[in-house]
PDB file of C-alpha atoms in Angstrom:
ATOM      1  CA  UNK A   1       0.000   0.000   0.000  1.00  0.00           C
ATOM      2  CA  UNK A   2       1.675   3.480  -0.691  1.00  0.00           C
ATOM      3  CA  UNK A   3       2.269   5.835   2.156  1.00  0.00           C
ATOM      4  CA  UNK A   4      -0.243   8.155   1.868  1.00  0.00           C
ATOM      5  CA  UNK A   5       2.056  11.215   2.775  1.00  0.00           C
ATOM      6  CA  UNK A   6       5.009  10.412   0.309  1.00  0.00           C
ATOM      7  CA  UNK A   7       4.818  13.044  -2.029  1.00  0.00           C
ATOM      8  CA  UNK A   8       4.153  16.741  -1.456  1.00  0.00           C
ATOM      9  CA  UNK A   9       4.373  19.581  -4.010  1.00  0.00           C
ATOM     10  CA  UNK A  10       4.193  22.776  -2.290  1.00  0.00           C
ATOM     11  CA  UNK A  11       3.207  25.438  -5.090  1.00  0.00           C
ATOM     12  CA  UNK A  12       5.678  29.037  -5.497  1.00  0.00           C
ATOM     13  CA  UNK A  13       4.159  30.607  -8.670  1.00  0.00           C
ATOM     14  CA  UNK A  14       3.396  34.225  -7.705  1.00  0.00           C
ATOM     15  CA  UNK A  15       1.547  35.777 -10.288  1.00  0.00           C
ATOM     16  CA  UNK A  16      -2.594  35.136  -9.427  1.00  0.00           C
ATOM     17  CA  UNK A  17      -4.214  33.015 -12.537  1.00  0.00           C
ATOM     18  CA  UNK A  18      -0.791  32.267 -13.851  1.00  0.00           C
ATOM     19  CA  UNK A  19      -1.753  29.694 -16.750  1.00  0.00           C
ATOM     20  CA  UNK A  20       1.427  27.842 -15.738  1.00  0.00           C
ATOM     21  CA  UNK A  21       0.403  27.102 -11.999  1.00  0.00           C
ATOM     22  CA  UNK A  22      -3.148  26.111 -13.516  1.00  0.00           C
ATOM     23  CA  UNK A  23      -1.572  23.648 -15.821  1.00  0.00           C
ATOM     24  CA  UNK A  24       1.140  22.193 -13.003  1.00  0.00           C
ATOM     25  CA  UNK A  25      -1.431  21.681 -10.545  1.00  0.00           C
ATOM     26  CA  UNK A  26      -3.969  19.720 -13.203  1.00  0.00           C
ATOM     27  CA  UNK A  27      -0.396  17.802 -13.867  1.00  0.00           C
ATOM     28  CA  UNK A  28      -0.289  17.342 -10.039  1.00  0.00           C
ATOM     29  CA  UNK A  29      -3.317  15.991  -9.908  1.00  0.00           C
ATOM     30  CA  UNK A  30      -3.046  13.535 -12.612  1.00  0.00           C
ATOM     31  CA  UNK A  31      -0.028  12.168 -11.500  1.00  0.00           C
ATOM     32  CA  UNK A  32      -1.489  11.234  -8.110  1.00  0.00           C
ATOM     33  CA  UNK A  33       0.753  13.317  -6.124  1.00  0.00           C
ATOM     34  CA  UNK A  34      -0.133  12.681  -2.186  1.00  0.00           C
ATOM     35  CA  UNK A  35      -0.537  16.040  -1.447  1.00  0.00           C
ATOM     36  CA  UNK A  36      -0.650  19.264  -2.963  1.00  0.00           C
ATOM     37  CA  UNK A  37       0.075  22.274  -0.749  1.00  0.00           C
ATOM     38  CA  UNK A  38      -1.608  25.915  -2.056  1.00  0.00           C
ATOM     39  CA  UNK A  39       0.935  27.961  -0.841  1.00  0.00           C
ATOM     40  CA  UNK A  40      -0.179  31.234  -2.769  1.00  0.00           C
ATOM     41  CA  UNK A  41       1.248  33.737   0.651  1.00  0.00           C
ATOM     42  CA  UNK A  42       0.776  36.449  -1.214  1.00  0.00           C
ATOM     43  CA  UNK A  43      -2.701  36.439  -3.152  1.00  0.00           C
ATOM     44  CA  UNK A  44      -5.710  38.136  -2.364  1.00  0.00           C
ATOM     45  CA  UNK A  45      -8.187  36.088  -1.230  1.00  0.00           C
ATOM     46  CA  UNK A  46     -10.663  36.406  -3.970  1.00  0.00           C
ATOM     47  CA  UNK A  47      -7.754  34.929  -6.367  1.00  0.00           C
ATOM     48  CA  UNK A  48      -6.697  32.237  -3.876  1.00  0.00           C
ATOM     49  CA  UNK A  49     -10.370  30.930  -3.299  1.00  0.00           C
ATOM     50  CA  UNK A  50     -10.834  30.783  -7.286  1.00  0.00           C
ATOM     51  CA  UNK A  51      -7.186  29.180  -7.501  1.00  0.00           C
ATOM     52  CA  UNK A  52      -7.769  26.474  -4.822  1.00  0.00           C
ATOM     53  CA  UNK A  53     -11.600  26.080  -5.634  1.00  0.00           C
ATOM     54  CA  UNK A  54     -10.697  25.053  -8.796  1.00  0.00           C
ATOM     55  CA  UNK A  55      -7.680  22.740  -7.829  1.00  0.00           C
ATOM     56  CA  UNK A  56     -10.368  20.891  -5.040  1.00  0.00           C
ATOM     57  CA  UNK A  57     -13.011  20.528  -7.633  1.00  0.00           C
ATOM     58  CA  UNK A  58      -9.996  18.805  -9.714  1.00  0.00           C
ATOM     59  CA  UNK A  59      -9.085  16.624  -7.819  1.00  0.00           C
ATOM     60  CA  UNK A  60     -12.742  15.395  -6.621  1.00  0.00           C
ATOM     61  CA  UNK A  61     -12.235  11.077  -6.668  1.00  0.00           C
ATOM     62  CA  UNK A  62      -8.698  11.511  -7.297  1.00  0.00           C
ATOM     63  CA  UNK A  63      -5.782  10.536  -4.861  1.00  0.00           C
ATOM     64  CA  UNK A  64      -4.285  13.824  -4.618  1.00  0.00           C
ATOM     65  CA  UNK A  65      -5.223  15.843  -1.654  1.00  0.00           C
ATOM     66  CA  UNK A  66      -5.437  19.659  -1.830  1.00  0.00           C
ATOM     67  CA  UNK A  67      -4.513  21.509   1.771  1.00  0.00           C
ATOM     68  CA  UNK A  68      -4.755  25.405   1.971  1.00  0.00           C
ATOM     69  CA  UNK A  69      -1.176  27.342   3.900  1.00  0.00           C
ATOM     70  CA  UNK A  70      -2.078  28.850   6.546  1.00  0.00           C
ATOM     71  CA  UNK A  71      -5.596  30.199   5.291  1.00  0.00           C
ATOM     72  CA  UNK A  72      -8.296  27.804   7.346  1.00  0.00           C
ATOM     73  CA  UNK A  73     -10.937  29.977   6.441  1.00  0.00           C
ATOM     74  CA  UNK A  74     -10.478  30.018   2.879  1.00  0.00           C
ATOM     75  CA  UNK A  75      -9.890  25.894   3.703  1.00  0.00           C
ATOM     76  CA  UNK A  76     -13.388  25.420   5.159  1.00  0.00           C
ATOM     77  CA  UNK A  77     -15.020  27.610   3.028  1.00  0.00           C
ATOM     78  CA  UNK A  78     -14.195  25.592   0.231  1.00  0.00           C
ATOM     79  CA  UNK A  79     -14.481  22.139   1.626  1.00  0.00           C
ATOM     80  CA  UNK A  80     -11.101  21.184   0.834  1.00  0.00           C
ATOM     81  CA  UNK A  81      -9.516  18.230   2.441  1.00  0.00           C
ATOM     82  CA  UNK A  82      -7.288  20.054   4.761  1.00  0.00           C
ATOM     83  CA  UNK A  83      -4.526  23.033   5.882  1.00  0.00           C
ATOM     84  CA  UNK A  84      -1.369  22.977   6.330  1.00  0.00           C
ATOM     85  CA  UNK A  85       0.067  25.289   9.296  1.00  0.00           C
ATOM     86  CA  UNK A  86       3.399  27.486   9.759  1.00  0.00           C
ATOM     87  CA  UNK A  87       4.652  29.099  12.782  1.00  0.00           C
ATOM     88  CA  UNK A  88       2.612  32.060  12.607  1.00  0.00           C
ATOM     89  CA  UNK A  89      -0.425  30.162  11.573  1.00  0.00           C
ATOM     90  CA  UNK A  90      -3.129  29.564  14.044  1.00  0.00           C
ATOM     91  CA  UNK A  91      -2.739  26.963  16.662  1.00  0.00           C
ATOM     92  CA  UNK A  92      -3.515  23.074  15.495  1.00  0.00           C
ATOM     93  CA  UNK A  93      -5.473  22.457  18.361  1.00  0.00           C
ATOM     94  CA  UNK A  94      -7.720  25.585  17.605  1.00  0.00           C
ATOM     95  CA  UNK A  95      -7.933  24.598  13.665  1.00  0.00           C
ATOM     96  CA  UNK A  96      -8.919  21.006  14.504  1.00  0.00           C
ATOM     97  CA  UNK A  97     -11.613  22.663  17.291  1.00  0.00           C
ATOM     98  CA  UNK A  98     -12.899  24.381  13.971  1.00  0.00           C
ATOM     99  CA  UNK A  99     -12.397  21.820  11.074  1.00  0.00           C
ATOM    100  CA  UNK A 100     -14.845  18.822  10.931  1.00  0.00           C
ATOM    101  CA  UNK A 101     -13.622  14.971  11.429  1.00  0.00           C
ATOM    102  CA  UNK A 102     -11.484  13.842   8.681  1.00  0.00           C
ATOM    103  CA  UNK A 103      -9.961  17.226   7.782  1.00  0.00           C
ATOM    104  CA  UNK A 104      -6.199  17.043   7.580  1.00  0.00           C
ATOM    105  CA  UNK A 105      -4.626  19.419   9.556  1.00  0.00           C
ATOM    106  CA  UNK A 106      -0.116  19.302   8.608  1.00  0.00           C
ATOM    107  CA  UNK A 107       1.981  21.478  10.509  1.00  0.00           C
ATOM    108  CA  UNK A 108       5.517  22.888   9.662  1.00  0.00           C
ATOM    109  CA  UNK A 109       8.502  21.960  11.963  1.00  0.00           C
ATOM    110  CA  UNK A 110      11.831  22.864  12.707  1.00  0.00           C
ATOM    111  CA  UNK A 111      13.239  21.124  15.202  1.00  0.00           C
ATOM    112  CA  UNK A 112      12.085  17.931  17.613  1.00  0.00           C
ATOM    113  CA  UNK A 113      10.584  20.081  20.096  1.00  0.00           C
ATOM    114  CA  UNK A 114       8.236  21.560  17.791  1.00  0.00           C
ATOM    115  CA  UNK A 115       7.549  18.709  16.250  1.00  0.00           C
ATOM    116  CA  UNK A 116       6.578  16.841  19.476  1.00  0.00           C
ATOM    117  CA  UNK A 117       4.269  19.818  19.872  1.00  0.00           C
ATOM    118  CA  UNK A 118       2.543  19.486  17.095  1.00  0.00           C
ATOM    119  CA  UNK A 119       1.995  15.361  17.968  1.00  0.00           C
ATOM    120  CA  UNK A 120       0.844  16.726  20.914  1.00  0.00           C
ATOM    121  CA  UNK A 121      -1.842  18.879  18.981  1.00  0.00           C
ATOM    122  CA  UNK A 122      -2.972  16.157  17.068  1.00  0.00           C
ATOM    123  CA  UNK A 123      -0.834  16.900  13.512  1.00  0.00           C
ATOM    124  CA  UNK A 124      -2.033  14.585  10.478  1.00  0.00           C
ATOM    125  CA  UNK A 125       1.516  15.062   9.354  1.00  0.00           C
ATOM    126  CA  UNK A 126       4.397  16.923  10.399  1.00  0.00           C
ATOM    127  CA  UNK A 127       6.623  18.754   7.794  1.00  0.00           C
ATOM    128  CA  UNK A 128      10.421  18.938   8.828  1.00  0.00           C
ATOM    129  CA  UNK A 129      12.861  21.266   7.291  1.00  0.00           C
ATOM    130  CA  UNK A 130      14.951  22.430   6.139  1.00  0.00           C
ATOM    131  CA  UNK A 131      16.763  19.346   5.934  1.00  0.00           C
ATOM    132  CA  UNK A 132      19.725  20.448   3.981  1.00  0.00           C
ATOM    133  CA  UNK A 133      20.528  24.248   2.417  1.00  0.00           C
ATOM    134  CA  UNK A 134      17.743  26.088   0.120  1.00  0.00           C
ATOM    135  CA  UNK A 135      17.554  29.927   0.256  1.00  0.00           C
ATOM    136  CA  UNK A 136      13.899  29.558   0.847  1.00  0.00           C
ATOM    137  CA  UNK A 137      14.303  28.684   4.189  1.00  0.00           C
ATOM    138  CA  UNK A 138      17.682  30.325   5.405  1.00  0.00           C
ATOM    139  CA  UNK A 139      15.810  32.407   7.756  1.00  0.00           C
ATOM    140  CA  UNK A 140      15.148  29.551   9.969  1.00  0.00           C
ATOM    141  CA  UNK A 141      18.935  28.896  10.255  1.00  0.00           C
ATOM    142  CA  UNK A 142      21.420  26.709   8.801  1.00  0.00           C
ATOM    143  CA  UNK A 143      19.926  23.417   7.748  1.00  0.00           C
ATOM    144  CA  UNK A 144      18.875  20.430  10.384  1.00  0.00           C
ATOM    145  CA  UNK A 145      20.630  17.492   8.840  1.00  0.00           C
ATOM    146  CA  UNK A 146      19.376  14.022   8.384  1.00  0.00           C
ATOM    147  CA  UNK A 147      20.690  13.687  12.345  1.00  0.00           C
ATOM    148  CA  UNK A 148      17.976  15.680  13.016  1.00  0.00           C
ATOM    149  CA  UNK A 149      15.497  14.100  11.194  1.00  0.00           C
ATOM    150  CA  UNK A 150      15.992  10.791  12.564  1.00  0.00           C
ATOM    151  CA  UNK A 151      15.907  12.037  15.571  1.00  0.00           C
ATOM    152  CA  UNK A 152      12.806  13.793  15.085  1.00  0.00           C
ATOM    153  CA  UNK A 153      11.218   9.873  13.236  1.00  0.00           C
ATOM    154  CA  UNK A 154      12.521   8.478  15.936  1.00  0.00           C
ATOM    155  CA  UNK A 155      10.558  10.066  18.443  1.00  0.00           C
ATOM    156  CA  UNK A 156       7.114  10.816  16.697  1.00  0.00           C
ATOM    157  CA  UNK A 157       4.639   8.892  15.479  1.00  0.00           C
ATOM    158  CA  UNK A 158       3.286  11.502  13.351  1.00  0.00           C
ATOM    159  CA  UNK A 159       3.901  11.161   9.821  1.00  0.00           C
ATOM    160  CA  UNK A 160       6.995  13.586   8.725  1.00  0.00           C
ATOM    161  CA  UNK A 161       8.141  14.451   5.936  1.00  0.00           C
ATOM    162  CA  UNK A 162      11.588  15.937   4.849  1.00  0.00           C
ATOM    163  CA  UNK A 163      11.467  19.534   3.166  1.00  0.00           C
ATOM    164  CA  UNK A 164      14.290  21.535   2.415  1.00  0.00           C
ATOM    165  CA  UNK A 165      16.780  21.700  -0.834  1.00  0.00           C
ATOM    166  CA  UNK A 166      15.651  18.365  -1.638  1.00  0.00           C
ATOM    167  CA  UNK A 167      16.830  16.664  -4.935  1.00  0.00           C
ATOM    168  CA  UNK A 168      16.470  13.237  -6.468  1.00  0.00           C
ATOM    169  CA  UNK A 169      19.417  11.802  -4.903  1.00  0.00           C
ATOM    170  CA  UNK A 170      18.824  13.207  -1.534  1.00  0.00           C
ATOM    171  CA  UNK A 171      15.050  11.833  -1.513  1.00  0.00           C
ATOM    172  CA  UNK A 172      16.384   8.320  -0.221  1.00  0.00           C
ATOM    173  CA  UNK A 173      18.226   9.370   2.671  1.00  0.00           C
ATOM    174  CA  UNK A 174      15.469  11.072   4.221  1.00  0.00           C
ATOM    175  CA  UNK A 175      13.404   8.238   3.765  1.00  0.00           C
ATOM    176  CA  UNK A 176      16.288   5.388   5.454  1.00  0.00           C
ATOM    177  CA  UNK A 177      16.546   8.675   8.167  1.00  0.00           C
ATOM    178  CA  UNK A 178      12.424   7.877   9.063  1.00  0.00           C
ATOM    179  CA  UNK A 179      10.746  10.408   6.571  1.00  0.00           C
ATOM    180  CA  UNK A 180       7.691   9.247   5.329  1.00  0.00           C
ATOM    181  CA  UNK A 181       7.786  11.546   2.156  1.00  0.00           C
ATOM    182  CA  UNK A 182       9.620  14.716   1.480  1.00  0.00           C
ATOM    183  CA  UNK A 183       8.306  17.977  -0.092  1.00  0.00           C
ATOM    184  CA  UNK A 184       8.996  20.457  -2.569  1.00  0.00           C
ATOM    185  CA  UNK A 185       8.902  23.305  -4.771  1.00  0.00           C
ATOM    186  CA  UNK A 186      11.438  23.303  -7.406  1.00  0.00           C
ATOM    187  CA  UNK A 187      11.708  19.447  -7.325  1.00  0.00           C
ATOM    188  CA  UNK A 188       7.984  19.608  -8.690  1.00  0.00           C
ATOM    189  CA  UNK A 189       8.047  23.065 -10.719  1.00  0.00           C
ATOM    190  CA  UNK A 190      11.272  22.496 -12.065  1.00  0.00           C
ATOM    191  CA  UNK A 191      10.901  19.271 -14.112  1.00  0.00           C
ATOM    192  CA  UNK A 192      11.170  18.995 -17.482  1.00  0.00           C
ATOM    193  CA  UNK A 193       8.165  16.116 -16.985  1.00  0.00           C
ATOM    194  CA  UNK A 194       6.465  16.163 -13.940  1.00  0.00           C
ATOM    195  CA  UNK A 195       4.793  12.953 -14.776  1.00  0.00           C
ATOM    196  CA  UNK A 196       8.477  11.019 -15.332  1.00  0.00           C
ATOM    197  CA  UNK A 197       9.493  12.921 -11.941  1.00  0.00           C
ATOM    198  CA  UNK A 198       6.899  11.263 -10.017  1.00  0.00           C
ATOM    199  CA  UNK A 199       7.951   8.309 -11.414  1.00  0.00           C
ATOM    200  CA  UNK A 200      11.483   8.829 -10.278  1.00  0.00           C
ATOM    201  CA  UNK A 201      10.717   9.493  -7.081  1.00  0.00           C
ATOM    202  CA  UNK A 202       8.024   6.810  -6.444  1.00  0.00           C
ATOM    203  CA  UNK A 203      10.977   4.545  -7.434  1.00  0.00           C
ATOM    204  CA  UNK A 204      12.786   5.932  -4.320  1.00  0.00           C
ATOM    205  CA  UNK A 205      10.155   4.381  -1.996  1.00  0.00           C
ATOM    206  CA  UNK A 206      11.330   0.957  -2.951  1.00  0.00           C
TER     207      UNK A 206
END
């Protein structure tokens, strides 16, 4: 049975009703990528409800699972399966008072204390990063290291995946460190194919 946190394209296209992102996530979709993060920070919410809404309607009786950053609102309002949660982001245990059962609620870590927190709070999944160097995520300090992320898998039960300057090659590692999955941007948005990509890095689960 396939993990059903293994894959995770978090989306970075900034312009609202970009025809690429549009195109990437109906790609996303029909790969069967586990799930796909709409991580639009900076879009008005009109734009991000018509973005999402259509990416949810998508991916109605697919596999892929659609989760709203940060916005909970915007998540319930369009019934999509879940939200994913930063460190600014409202509490878990406040979005899963608010969500009904079954909605996924992920939460982004950076280091085993928060990530025991967010077990704590009842976290779907756990994201973990950043693993190794990506300017994305320099302002959280230097990168954790696969130490750190089997420490982290070796202490939780929640599902966690790696995130953080993640490449083919290092997709392996994370998962002999105790990742479930890793995530992404450019992994996703930067392949030639995204459908041979998936393929390539389903072949990393073994």
């Amino acid at each position: 049975m396939r993990a059903p946190f293994g894959l995770c394209y978090i989306t970075d296209r900034k312009a609202p009703g970009d025809p690429s992102l549009l195109a990437l996530l109906d790609e996303a979709i029909g790969c069967g990528i586990d799930l796909i993060q709409v991580r639009q920070k900076f879009m008005e919410t009109r734009s991000l409800m018509q973005l999402a809404g259509r990416a949810i309607d998508h991916a109605r009786g697919a596999s892929s699972r659609i989760v709203i950053n940060d916005r909970l609102d915007v998540a319930l309002a369009l019934g999509a399966p879940g939200v994913h949660l930063g460190s600014q982001s409202l509490p878990a245990p406040a979005a899963r008072a608010l969500a009904p059962p079954g909605f996924l609620v992920g939460v982004s870590c950076h280091s085993l204390e928060e990530a025991e927190e967010a077990e704590s709070a009842g976290a779907d999944y756990l994201l973990l990063g950043p693993v190794f160097e990506t300017p994305s995520k320099r302002v959280y300090g230097p990168p954790l290291g696969l130490g750190a992320l089997r420490q982290v898998t070796s202490r939780v039960k929640t599902p966690t995946l790696a995130l953080g300057g993640m490449t083919l090659e290092r997709v392996k590692p994370c998962l002999d460190a105790g990742a479930t999955g890793i995530a992404a941007i450019r992994l996703f948005e930067d392949a030639p194919s995204l459908a041979a990509r998936v393929v390539e890095l389903r072949a990393q689960f073994g």
